[in-house]
GROMACS .gro file of N, CA and C in nm:
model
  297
    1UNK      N    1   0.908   1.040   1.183
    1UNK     CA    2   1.001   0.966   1.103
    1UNK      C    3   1.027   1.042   0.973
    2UNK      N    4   1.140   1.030   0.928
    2UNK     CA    5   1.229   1.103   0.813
    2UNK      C    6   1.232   1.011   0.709
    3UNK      N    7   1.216   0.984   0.579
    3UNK     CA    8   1.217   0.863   0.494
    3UNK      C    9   1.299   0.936   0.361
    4UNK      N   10   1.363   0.870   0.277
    4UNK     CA   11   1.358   0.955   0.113
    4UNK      C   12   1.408   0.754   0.053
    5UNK      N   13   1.285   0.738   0.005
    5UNK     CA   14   1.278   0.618  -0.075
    5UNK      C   15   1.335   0.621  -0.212
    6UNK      N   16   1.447   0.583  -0.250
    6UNK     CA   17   1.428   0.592  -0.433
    6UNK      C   18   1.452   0.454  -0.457
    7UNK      N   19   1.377   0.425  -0.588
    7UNK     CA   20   1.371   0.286  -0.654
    7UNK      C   21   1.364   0.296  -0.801
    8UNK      N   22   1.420   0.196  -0.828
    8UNK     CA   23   1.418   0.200  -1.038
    8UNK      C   24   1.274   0.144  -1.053
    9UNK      N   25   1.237   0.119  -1.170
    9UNK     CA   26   1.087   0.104  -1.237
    9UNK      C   27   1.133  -0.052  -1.215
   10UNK      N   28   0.972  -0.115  -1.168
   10UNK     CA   29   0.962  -0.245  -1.145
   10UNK      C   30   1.004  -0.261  -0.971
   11UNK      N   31   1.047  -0.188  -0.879
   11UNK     CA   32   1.062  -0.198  -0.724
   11UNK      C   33   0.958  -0.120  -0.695
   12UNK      N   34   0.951  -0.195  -0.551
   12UNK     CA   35   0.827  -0.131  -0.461
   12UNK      C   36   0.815  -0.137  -0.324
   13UNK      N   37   0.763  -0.168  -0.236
   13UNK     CA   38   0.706  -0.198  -0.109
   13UNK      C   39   0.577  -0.280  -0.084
   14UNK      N   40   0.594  -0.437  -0.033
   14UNK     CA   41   0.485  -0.504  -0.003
   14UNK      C   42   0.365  -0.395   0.031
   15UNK      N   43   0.288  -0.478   0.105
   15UNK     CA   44   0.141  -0.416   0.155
   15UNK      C   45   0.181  -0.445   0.260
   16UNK      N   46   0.193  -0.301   0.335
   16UNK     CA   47   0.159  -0.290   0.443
   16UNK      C   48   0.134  -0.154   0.525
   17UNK      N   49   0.107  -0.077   0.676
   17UNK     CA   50   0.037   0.029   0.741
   17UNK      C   51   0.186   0.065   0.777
   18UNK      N   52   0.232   0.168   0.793
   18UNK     CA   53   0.312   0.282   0.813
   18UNK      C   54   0.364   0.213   1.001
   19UNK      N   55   0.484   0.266   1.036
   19UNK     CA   56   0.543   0.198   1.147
   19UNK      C   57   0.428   0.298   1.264
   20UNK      N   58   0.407   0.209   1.369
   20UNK     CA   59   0.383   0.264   1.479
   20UNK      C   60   0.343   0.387   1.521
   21UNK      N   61   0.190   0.283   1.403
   21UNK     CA   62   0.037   0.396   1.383
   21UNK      C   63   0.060   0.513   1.292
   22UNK      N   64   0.179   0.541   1.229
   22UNK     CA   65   0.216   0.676   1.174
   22UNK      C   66   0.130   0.668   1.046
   23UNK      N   67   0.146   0.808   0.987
   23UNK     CA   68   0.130   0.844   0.878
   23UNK      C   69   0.200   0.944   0.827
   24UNK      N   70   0.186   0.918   0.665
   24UNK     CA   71   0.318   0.969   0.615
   24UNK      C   72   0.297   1.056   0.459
   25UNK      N   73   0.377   1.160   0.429
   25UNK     CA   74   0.320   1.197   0.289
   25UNK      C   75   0.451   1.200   0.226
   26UNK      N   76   0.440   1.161   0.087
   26UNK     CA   77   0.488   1.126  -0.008
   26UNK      C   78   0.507   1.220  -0.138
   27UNK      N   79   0.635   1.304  -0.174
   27UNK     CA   80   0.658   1.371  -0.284
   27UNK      C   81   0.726   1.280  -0.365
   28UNK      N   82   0.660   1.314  -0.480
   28UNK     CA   83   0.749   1.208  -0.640
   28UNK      C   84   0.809   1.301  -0.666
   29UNK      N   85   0.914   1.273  -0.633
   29UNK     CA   86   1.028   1.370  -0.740
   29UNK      C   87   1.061   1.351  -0.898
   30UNK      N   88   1.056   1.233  -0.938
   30UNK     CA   89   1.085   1.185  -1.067
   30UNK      C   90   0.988   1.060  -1.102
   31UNK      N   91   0.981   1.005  -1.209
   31UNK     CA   92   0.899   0.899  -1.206
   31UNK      C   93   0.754   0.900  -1.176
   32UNK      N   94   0.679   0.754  -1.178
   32UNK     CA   95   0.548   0.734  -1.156
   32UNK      C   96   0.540   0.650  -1.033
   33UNK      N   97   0.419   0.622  -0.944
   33UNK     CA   98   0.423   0.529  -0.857
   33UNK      C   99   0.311   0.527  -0.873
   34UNK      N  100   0.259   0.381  -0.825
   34UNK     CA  101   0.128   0.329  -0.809
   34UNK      C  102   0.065   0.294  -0.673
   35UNK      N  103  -0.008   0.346  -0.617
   35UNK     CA  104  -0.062   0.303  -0.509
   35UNK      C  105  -0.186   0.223  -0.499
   36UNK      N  106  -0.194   0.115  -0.417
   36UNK     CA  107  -0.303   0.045  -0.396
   36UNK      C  108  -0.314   0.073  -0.220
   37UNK      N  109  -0.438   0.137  -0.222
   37UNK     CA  110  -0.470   0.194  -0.073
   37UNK      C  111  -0.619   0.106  -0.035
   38UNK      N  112  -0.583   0.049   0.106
   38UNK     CA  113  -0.668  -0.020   0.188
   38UNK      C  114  -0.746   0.048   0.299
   39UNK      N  115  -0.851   0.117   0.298
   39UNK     CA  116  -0.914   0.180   0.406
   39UNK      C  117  -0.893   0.101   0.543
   40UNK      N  118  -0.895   0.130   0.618
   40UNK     CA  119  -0.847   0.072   0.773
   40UNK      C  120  -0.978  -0.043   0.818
   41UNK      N  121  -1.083  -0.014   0.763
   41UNK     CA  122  -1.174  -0.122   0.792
   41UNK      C  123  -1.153  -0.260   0.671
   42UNK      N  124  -1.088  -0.249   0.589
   42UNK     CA  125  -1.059  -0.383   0.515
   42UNK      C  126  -0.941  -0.403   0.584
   43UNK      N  127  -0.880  -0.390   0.656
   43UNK     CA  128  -0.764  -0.488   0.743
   43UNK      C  129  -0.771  -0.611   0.738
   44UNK      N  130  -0.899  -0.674   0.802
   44UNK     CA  131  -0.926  -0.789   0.842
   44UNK      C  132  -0.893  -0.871   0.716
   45UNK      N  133  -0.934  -0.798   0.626
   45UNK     CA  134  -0.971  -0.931   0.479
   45UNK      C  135  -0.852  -0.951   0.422
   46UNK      N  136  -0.683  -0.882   0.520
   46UNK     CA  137  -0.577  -0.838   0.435
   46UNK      C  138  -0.478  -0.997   0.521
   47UNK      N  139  -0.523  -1.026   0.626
   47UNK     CA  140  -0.484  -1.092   0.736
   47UNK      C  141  -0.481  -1.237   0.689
   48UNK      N  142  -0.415  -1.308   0.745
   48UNK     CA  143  -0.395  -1.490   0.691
   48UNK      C  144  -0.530  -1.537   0.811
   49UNK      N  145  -0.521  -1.691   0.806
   49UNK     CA  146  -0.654  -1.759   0.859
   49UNK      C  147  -0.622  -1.697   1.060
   50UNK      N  148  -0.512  -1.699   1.074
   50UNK     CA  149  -0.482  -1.667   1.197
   50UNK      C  150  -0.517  -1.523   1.216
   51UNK      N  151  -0.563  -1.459   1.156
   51UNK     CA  152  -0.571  -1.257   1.211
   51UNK      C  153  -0.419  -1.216   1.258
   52UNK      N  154  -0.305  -1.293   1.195
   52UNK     CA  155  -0.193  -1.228   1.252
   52UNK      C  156  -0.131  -1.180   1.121
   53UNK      N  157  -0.099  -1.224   1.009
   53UNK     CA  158   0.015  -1.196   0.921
   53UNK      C  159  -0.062  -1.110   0.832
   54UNK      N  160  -0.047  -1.009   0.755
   54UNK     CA  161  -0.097  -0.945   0.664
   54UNK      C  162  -0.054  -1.014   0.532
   55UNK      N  163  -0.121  -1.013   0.422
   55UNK     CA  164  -0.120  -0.992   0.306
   55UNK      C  165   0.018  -0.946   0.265
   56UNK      N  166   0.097  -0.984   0.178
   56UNK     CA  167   0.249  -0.903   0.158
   56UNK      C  168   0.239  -0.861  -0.014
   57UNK      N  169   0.165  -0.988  -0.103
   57UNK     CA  170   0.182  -0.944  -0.222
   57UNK      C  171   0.024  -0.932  -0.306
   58UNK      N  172  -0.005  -0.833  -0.310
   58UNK     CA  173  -0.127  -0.763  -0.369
   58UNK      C  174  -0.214  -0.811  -0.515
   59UNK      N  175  -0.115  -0.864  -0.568
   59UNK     CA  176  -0.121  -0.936  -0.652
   59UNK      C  177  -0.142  -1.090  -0.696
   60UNK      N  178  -0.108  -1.127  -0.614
   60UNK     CA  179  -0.045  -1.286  -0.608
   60UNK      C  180  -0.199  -1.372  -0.579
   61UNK      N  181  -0.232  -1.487  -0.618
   61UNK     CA  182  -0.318  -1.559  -0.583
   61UNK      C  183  -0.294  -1.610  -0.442
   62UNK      N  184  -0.435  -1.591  -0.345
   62UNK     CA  185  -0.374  -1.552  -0.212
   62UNK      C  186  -0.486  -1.638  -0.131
   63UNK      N  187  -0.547  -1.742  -0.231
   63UNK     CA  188  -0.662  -1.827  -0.145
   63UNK      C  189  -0.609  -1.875  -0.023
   64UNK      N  190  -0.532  -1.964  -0.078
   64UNK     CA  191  -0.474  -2.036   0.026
   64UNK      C  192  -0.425  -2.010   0.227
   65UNK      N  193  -0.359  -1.887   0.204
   65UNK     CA  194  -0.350  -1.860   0.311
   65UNK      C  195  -0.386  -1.744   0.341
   66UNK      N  196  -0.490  -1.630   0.270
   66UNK     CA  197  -0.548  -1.554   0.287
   66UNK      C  198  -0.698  -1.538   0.240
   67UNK      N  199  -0.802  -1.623   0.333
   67UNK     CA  200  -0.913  -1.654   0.251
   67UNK      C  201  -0.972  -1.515   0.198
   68UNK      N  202  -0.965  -1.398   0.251
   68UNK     CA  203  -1.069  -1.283   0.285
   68UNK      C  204  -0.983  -1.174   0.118
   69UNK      N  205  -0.871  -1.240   0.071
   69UNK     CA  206  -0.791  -1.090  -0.008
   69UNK      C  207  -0.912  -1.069  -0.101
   70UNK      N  208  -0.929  -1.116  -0.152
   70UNK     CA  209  -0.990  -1.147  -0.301
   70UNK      C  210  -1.149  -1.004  -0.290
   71UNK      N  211  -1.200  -1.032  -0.134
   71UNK     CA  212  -1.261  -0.988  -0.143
   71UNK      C  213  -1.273  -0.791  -0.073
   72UNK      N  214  -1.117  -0.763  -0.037
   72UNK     CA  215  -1.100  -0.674  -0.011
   72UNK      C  216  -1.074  -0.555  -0.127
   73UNK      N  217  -1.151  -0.405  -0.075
   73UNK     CA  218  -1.222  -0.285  -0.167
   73UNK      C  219  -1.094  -0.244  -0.142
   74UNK      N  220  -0.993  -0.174  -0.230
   74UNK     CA  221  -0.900  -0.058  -0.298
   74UNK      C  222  -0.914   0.034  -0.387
   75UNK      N  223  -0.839   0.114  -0.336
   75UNK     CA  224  -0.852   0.227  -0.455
   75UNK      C  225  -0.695   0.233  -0.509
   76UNK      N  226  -0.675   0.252  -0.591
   76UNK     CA  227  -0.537   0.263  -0.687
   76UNK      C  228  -0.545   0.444  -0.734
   77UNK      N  229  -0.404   0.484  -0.714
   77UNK     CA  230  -0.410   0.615  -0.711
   77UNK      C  231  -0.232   0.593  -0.752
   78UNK      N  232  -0.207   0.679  -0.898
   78UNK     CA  233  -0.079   0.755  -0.964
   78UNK      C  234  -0.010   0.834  -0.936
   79UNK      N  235   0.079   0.887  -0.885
   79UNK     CA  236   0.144   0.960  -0.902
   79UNK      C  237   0.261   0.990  -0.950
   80UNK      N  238   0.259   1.127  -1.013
   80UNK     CA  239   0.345   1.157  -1.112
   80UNK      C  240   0.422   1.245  -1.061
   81UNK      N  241   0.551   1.295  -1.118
   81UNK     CA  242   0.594   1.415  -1.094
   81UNK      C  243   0.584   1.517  -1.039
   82UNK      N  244   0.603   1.584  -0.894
   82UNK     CA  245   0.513   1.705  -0.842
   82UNK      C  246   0.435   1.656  -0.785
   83UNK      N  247   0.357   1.543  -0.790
   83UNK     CA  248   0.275   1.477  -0.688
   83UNK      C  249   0.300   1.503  -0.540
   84UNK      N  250   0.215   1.496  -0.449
   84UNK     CA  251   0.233   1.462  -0.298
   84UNK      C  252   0.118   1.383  -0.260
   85UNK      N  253   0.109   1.280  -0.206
   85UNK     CA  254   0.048   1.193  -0.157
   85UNK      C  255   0.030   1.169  -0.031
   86UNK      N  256  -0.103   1.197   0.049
   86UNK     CA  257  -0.116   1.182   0.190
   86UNK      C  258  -0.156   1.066   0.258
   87UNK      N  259  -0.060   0.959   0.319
   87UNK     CA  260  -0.129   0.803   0.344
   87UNK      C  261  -0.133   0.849   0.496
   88UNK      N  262  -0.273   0.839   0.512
   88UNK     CA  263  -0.331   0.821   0.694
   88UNK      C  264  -0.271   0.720   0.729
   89UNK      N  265  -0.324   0.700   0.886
   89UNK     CA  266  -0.277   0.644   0.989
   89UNK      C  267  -0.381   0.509   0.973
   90UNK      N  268  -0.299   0.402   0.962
   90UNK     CA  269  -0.387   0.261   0.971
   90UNK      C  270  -0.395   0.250   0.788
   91UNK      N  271  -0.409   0.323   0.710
   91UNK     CA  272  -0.444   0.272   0.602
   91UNK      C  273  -0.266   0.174   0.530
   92UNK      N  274  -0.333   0.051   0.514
   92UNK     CA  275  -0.265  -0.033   0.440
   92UNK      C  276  -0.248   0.003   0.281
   93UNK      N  277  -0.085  -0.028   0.241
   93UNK     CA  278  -0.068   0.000   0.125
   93UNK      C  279   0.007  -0.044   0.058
   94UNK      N  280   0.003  -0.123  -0.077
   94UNK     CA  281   0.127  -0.137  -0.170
   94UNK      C  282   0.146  -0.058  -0.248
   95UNK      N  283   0.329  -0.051  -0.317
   95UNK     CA  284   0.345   0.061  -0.379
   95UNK      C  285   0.445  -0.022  -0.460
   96UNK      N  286   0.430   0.075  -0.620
   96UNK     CA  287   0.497  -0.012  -0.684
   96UNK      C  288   0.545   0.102  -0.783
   97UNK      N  289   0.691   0.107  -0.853
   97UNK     CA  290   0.770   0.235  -0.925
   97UNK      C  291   0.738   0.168  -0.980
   98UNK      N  292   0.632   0.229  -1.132
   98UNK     CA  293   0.605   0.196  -1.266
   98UNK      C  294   0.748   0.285  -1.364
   99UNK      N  295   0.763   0.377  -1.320
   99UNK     CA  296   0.856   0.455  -1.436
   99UNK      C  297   1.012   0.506  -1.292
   0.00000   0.00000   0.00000
């Protein structure tokens, strides 16, 4: 798959794993982005009470229909300008244009 994403500061992309198992790398051409990256074994904790719907907003108070978010491990990772960013296969992610 072929992608070229651009977004103004304040747009992003819910949380979620790359289409059909892929993985994908990421050049910043301009601007900052923020990544919040989910190792493939916190899936589960990303999922509603059913194990079907993922998690969409990373942020959001998410008891209710996601008992497990709260307690799922991320790493948050910047990139700037010149950046390239390598997101594996299965890892869940939100992304958000700070600049």
């Amino acid at each position: 798959y072929q992608f070229l994403y651009l977004g103004t500061r304040g747009t992003g992309t819910p949380c979620h794993s790359d289409v059909l198992g892929s993985y994908s790398w990421s050049a910043q051409l301009a601007g900052k982005k923020r990544w919040r990256m989910y190792h493939p074994g916190e899936t589960w904790r990303l999922l509603d009470g059913t194990g079907e719907q993922c998690l969409v907003d990373c942020e959001a108070d998410n008891d209710a229909g996601f008992p497990h978010a709260k307690e799922a491990k991320w790493r948050e990772i910047t990139t700037s300008r010149g950046d390239i960013m390598f997101v594996p296969t299965g890892w869940y992610h939100h992304v958000w244009n700070d600049e």
